[in-house]
Each structure stands twice: as C-alpha cells, then as structure tokens.
Coordinates of C-alpha atoms in Angstrom, one line a residue:
M1 CA -7.6 14.8 21.1
T2 CA -5.0 15.5 23.6
G3 CA -2.0 14.9 21.7
F4 CA -2.5 17.7 19.2
D5 CA -5.3 19.8 17.5
I6 CA -6.0 19.0 14.0
R7 CA -7.1 22.5 13.3
T8 CA -3.5 23.9 14.2
V9 CA -1.4 20.9 13.3
N10 CA 1.4 21.0 10.9
L11 CA -0.3 19.4 8.0
A12 CA 3.0 19.0 5.9
A13 CA 4.4 16.9 8.7
L14 CA 1.1 14.9 9.2
N15 CA 1.2 14.2 5.5
S16 CA 4.8 12.9 5.6
L17 CA 4.4 10.8 8.8
T18 CA 1.4 9.0 7.2
K19 CA 2.8 8.5 3.6
Y20 CA 3.2 4.9 2.4
P21 CA 6.9 3.9 2.3
S22 CA 8.6 2.5 -0.8
I23 CA 8.4 -1.3 -1.1
P24 CA 11.5 -2.7 -2.6
T25 CA 11.3 -5.4 -5.3
Y26 CA 12.0 -9.0 -4.5
H27 CA 14.8 -9.1 -6.9
Q28 CA 16.6 -5.9 -6.5
L29 CA 16.5 -3.3 -9.4
D30 CA 19.6 -2.1 -11.2
P31 CA 19.2 1.7 -11.0
R32 CA 21.2 1.9 -14.2
N33 CA 18.8 0.1 -16.6
G34 CA 15.8 -0.8 -14.5
S35 CA 16.5 -4.5 -14.8
L36 CA 16.3 -7.0 -12.0
T37 CA 19.5 -8.2 -10.5
D38 CA 20.2 -11.7 -8.9
E39 CA 20.0 -10.3 -5.3
V40 CA 16.8 -11.2 -3.6
T41 CA 15.0 -10.1 -0.5
V42 CA 15.5 -12.8 2.1
F43 CA 12.6 -14.2 4.0
T44 CA 12.4 -16.6 6.9
G45 CA 9.4 -18.5 8.3
T46 CA 5.9 -18.1 6.6
V47 CA 5.5 -15.8 3.7
H48 CA 2.0 -14.5 2.8
G49 CA 1.4 -13.8 -0.9
T50 CA -1.1 -11.1 -1.9
E51 CA -2.2 -9.8 -5.2
K52 CA -0.5 -6.4 -6.2
V53 CA -3.4 -4.2 -7.7
D54 CA -2.5 -1.7 -10.1
G55 CA -4.2 1.5 -9.3
T56 CA -3.4 4.6 -7.1
N57 CA -2.2 4.5 -3.6
S58 CA -4.8 6.0 -1.3
R59 CA -5.0 7.0 2.4
V60 CA -7.8 7.3 4.9
I61 CA -6.4 8.9 8.1
L62 CA -8.6 8.3 11.2
L63 CA -8.1 10.7 14.1
P64 CA -9.4 10.1 17.6
D65 CA -11.7 13.0 17.7
G66 CA -13.8 11.5 15.0
S67 CA -12.4 13.5 12.1
Y68 CA -10.4 12.1 9.2
L69 CA -8.2 12.9 6.2
L70 CA -8.1 11.5 2.8
G71 CA -5.0 11.5 0.7
S72 CA -3.2 10.3 -2.3
R73 CA 0.4 8.8 -1.8
E74 CA 1.9 12.3 -2.0
E75 CA -0.7 14.7 -0.7
L76 CA -3.6 15.4 1.5
L77 CA -6.9 15.9 -0.6
Y78 CA -9.7 16.3 1.8
A79 CA -10.7 16.7 5.5
R80 CA -14.0 15.5 6.9
G81 CA -16.5 18.4 6.8
D82 CA -14.8 20.3 4.0
L83 CA -17.2 21.9 1.3
I84 CA -14.6 21.5 -1.4
G85 CA -12.0 18.6 -2.1
N86 CA -9.3 18.1 -4.4
P87 CA -10.7 15.7 -7.1
A88 CA -7.5 14.2 -8.1
L89 CA -7.6 10.6 -9.2
G90 CA -11.3 10.4 -8.0
I91 CA -10.0 9.6 -4.4
V92 CA -12.3 11.9 -2.6
A93 CA -15.3 10.9 -4.7
N94 CA -14.9 7.2 -4.2
L95 CA -13.5 7.1 -0.6
R96 CA -15.5 9.8 1.3
P97 CA -18.7 7.6 1.8
F98 CA -16.4 4.7 3.0
A99 CA -14.4 6.9 5.3
D100 CA -17.6 8.3 6.9
T101 CA -18.5 4.9 8.3
L102 CA -15.2 4.5 10.1
T103 CA -13.7 5.7 13.5
A104 CA -10.3 5.4 14.8
P105 CA -9.4 3.1 17.8
D106 CA -9.4 4.7 21.3
G107 CA -6.5 7.1 21.7
R108 CA -4.9 6.1 18.5
I109 CA -4.5 7.5 14.9
R110 CA -5.2 4.8 12.4
V111 CA -4.1 5.0 8.8
L112 CA -5.6 2.9 6.0
Y113 CA -3.7 2.3 2.9
L114 CA -6.1 1.4 -0.1
E115 CA -5.6 0.7 -3.8
L116 CA -8.3 2.6 -5.8
Y117 CA -8.3 1.1 -9.3
G118 CA -10.3 0.9 -12.5
G119 CA -12.2 3.8 -13.9
R120 CA -9.5 5.9 -15.5
I121 CA -6.9 5.4 -12.9
G122 CA -3.7 4.4 -14.4
G123 CA -2.7 2.9 -17.8
Q124 CA -4.0 -0.6 -16.6
A125 CA -7.5 0.2 -15.6
K126 CA -9.0 -1.9 -18.3
Q127 CA -7.5 -5.0 -16.9
Y128 CA -10.3 -4.6 -14.3
S129 CA -13.0 -2.9 -16.1
A130 CA -13.5 -1.7 -19.7
R131 CA -16.8 -0.1 -18.7
G132 CA -15.3 2.5 -16.2
A133 CA -16.2 0.7 -12.9
T134 CA -14.0 1.6 -10.0
G135 CA -13.1 -0.2 -6.8
W136 CA -10.8 -0.4 -3.8
R137 CA -9.0 -3.0 -1.6
L138 CA -7.3 -2.4 1.7
F139 CA -3.6 -3.5 1.7
D140 CA -2.0 -2.1 4.8
V141 CA -2.8 -0.3 8.1
A142 CA -0.6 1.8 10.4
E143 CA -1.4 2.9 13.8
F144 CA 0.2 5.6 16.1
T145 CA -0.6 6.5 19.8
E146 CA -1.6 10.2 20.1
D147 CA 1.5 11.2 22.2
D148 CA 3.9 9.4 19.8
F149 CA 2.4 11.1 16.7
A150 CA 2.3 14.5 18.5
D151 CA 6.0 14.1 19.2
K152 CA 7.0 13.3 15.7
L153 CA 5.2 16.3 14.2
D154 CA 8.0 18.5 15.6
W155 CA 10.6 16.6 13.5
P156 CA 12.6 18.1 10.7
P157 CA 11.1 17.0 7.2
A158 CA 14.2 15.2 6.5
T159 CA 14.1 13.4 9.7
I160 CA 10.4 12.3 9.3
S161 CA 11.3 11.1 5.7
A162 CA 14.3 9.1 6.7
W163 CA 12.3 7.5 9.7
R164 CA 9.4 6.6 7.3
E165 CA 11.7 4.9 4.7
D166 CA 13.6 3.0 7.4
Q167 CA 10.3 1.1 8.4
G168 CA 9.7 3.4 11.3
Q169 CA 6.0 3.2 11.0
W170 CA 4.2 0.5 12.8
F171 CA 1.9 -1.7 10.7
L172 CA -0.8 -4.3 11.6
G173 CA 0.2 -7.8 11.0
E174 CA -1.6 -10.5 8.9
D175 CA -4.0 -11.6 11.7
E176 CA -4.8 -8.0 12.6
L177 CA -5.4 -6.9 9.0
T178 CA -7.7 -9.7 8.6
A179 CA -9.6 -8.8 11.9
T180 CA -10.4 -5.4 10.5
G181 CA -13.1 -7.0 8.6
L182 CA -12.5 -4.8 5.6
E183 CA -12.1 -5.9 2.0
L184 CA -8.4 -6.9 1.5
V185 CA -6.4 -7.4 -1.5
P186 CA -6.7 -11.0 -2.4
R187 CA -4.7 -13.6 -0.3
L188 CA -3.0 -16.1 -2.7
F189 CA -0.9 -18.4 -0.6
R190 CA 1.3 -19.1 2.5
I191 CA 4.7 -20.8 2.2
D192 CA 7.8 -21.1 3.8
G193 CA 10.3 -18.3 2.8
S194 CA 12.7 -21.3 1.6
A195 CA 10.3 -22.2 -1.0
L196 CA 10.5 -18.9 -3.0
P197 CA 12.4 -19.1 -6.2
S198 CA 15.9 -17.3 -6.2
G199 CA 16.3 -17.3 -10.0
I200 CA 14.7 -14.7 -12.3
A201 CA 13.3 -17.1 -14.6
E202 CA 12.0 -19.2 -11.9
M203 CA 10.3 -16.2 -10.3
N204 CA 8.6 -15.4 -13.5
T205 CA 7.2 -18.9 -13.6
F206 CA 6.2 -18.6 -10.0
L207 CA 4.2 -15.5 -10.6
G208 CA 2.3 -17.0 -13.6
E209 CA 1.4 -20.3 -11.6
H210 CA 0.1 -18.3 -8.4
L211 CA -1.7 -15.4 -10.3
P212 CA -2.6 -16.4 -13.8
A213 CA -5.3 -13.5 -13.9
T214 CA -6.4 -10.9 -11.6
L215 CA -8.8 -11.8 -8.8
V216 CA -10.3 -8.3 -8.4
A217 CA -11.9 -7.8 -11.9
L218 CA -14.8 -5.2 -11.4
D219 CA -16.9 -6.8 -14.1
D220 CA -16.8 -9.2 -17.0
S221 CA -15.4 -6.5 -19.3
G222 CA -12.0 -6.4 -17.7
L223 CA -9.2 -7.8 -19.6
G224 CA -8.0 -9.7 -16.4
G225 CA -4.1 -9.0 -16.7
P226 CA -2.5 -9.0 -13.1
E227 CA 0.1 -6.6 -12.1
G228 CA 2.1 -8.8 -9.6
I229 CA 2.4 -10.3 -6.1
V230 CA 3.5 -8.8 -2.7
L231 CA 5.3 -10.9 -0.5
R232 CA 5.3 -10.2 3.4
S233 CA 6.2 -11.8 6.5
G234 CA 3.4 -12.4 9.0
D235 CA 4.4 -9.4 11.2
R236 CA 5.2 -7.4 8.0
S237 CA 8.8 -7.0 9.3
V238 CA 9.9 -8.1 5.7
I239 CA 7.9 -6.9 2.5
A240 CA 8.6 -7.0 -1.2
K241 CA 6.8 -6.8 -4.4
A242 CA 7.3 -8.9 -7.6
R243 CA 5.8 -7.3 -10.8
F244 CA 5.1 -9.3 -14.1
Q245 CA 6.5 -6.5 -16.2
D246 CA 9.8 -6.3 -14.3
Y247 CA 10.6 -10.0 -14.9
A248 CA 9.4 -9.8 -18.7
R249 CA 11.7 -6.9 -19.3
T250 CA 14.6 -8.6 -17.5
L251 CA 14.3 -11.8 -19.2
K252 CA 13.9 -10.0 -22.6
R253 CA 17.1 -8.2 -22.2
R254 CA 19.1 -11.2 -21.0
K255 CA 18.1 -13.1 -24.2

C-alpha cells in the first residue's frame, strides 16, 4: 500500500472512517417520546425498496495489500492473520471464511456492510430461525482511494464523525451493488418517489402490503416477522428506513 501502512495506521481513525452512518427514519422520530411525526423524507425519481434485516451491523474492510479487518458497527474485532479475534456477536466466526475469499479493487479500500442475523443475535433472531441458524446479507458498500483515505486518517476524531454523519462516505449505487455478485438484502420494489405514502397509517399499510413476511428466513422454523423496509434512491444520495414497530407504536399512541 502506498497511502498508509496498516501496521502503523491510527486504528481509531480507521474505525471511525469506516463506521456505517446513521440512517434517518422515513417519517422523522420525535426525540421526546420516540413516536413518528408527520414530516417525511423526500424522494424524487426512482426509489428502491429493500428488506431491513434485524441482526447486527457488521463490516469487512478490504485493503489493497490483501489484508482485511472485521468489525461490528462500533469496533474492530479482527485482522487477517490474527491468532485471536474478539468473539462478540459471532461476527468473526461467521464472516472470516467469507472475507478470506475477497480482495479489494486495485488501489482502493472497500468496506462491505453486512447484516449478520439469526442464531442468538438480537431479540428477533427467532423470526429467521428457531434452531439457531445464522446468515448474512450485504446491504451497502463504501469505497475510498488510498490517498483520500490516508489524508482523512489525520483528521481529529470529531471531524471524522461529523463528516461521516453528513454523508461524506462514497457508496456504491444500486446497479454497482448488484454487480458485486454478492448476496444482497432482498429487493422488493422500484417505484417513483411520488408514490410513497405521506401519512403514518398509509405507510403502515404500505409496509404490510410490500413485506408481509421476511424473505430471508434461514429455515422453516423461523417465525417470519419482518423488521421493515429501507428506501433509497438509485445513487444512494437519499436513504431512509421504515420499521413496523415504529408505525405500530405511533398509531397506538395516537388512538
């Protein structure tokens, strides 16, 4: 690698640069009580709907020298060749064989964001398997050039965090994601942004119509309840999530 040396790099900065940013809810949340408000995320043009899988956010960070790092949403857990890895959430055990098969594009750092689910991961694991099976699905990929990444490693922590949450990372668009050939979260629909419901009750109905049950059950023992839908523009410049529990809770309170 010419941009930086993984053996001496600031791992805290690398971790922050590659964390997955927060995704807003389609209807904004009221921070006072957790209910949804009537303000919606505005989409124009084609909107892609994908299943939001309820598991744990995981990262595979591919580096140009052939090395890689595995991480949860918050911390790095393993580097290729380590004798010992952090066993948190089963990320290393489940994703290391997959990561061993991957390489970064020439001269670039590629970060794969996957949802690891099932097993004992989260309170809704039995929706996918009551027998303890686990699986993963890719939901996003970010890329950096070596030089750009190396420059940002010198930024102060607060600057990196603000840049990340202000959509500073560059993500693959819908067509580029499909071209990776990796197993993606299920694609549900493509519609024009003007067709998305603006009301709370209407959006709750919309969710049930487009995702009545999960499409990623790991075996026939899963209970089948879905978490929700992620809405995104083709180039991922606009993205939002709509979760069944948020709409159910809000409608119950409004009654």
